């Protein structure tokens, strides 16, 4: 019995140390890792991440920085952490929560309108040749403005990884460009945004990609975000070549059938969404990627913004080999996309077959609604390939606003 009691006491003591909260109370970029709530200015973000790396369990980095801190920006009433080098690699599961800073508040606006987070913490990099938050363990980031990095968030782990409630490539207002090279490099099991208004991100003005992929994807949900436009959907704050670029997508849903899941993807210099694969797909099975319910190429109140207009690119570009394993739109309620005002075709399918394109609305695109290039060596057509061939033959006749 005594052994059992002792074991229970040891287990309890061990579990109490399984996770901790480290509260950042200074904008200093020095490695200050005292992180004692009773001591002022003893916990920097750099120090909190370092401390969390050495503490088992899923730790949380919170914020409580006083207005007396040197990094306080009086005009915008927020705190700027200006890094002079890459942040410490994240080596153990971590949550970094900018909404814990007093005065911060997440967006409550309804779907498909402006995203109006009241952010208070900005993490600005030294230049776009330096990585920001690099995660080799599961990472959740919320409530931050992340700018002037090579890759603001770099997920190099199986996940789960989450980015929600952030402005990425923008200042604290979500309106003015402070570009990253790439906003988020995703990997593993990842959620970017979400169906709750508090979860949507604004990802814009990043030089190359809003979202790209580095680590093998296993499950991806990209929902409720603005990608390419400003937080109020009134303007394109700066050029972002591609909104979303995914290689070898797996179990991927961009948008969804519910209005709250829809992304607004507008104002990107090349394509809103580009998908490619590193291997030839030899089986025709369930789609690896579904693009559903999004509003592509429009701003607030359906104001024309387009995608690909500076480079004459299609709004959605699928460049794969063999079976596409991609579905664009759908027959269910809310699954069709609005694809509008693009610089070329609304959808371009290259070198693959069997891609259902259903229930979408096309309007104002400079090119045809859909451009289909069949895969080399395609011979006897199956039913869905025959549908694509029929679209190819008739594509020039699509008027603005047509649904397919």
Coordinates of N, CA and C in Angstrom, one line a residue, residues 112-114 232-234 264 298-305:
X112 N -17.0 35.7 -44.4 CA -17.0 36.3 -45.7 C -17.1 37.8 -45.6
X113 N -16.8 38.4 -44.4 CA -16.7 39.8 -44.3 C -15.2 40.1 -43.8
X114 N -15.0 41.3 -43.3 CA -13.6 41.6 -42.9 C -13.3 40.8 -41.6
X232 N -9.7 44.1 -44.2 CA -11.0 44.6 -44.5 C -11.5 44.3 -45.9
X233 N -10.7 43.6 -46.6 CA -11.1 43.2 -48.0 C -11.3 44.4 -48.9
X234 N -10.7 45.5 -48.6 CA -10.8 46.7 -49.5 C -9.7 46.8 -50.5
X264 N -11.6 33.6 -48.6 CA -11.5 34.6 -49.6 C -10.1 34.6 -50.1
X298 N -12.5 38.0 -55.5 CA -13.4 39.1 -55.1 C -13.0 39.6 -53.7
X299 N -13.4 40.9 -53.5 CA -13.2 41.5 -52.1 C -14.6 41.7 -51.5
X300 N -14.6 42.7 -50.6 CA -15.9 42.9 -49.9 C -17.0 43.3 -50.8
X301 N -18.2 42.7 -50.6 CA -19.3 43.0 -51.5 C -19.0 42.6 -52.9
X302 N -18.2 41.6 -53.1 CA -17.9 41.0 -54.4 C -17.2 42.0 -55.3
X303 N -16.5 42.9 -54.8 CA -15.7 43.9 -55.6 C -14.6 43.1 -56.3
X304 N -14.3 43.4 -57.6 CA -13.4 42.7 -58.4 C -12.0 42.9 -57.9
X305 N -11.2 41.8 -57.6 CA -9.8 41.9 -57.2 C -9.0 41.0 -58.1

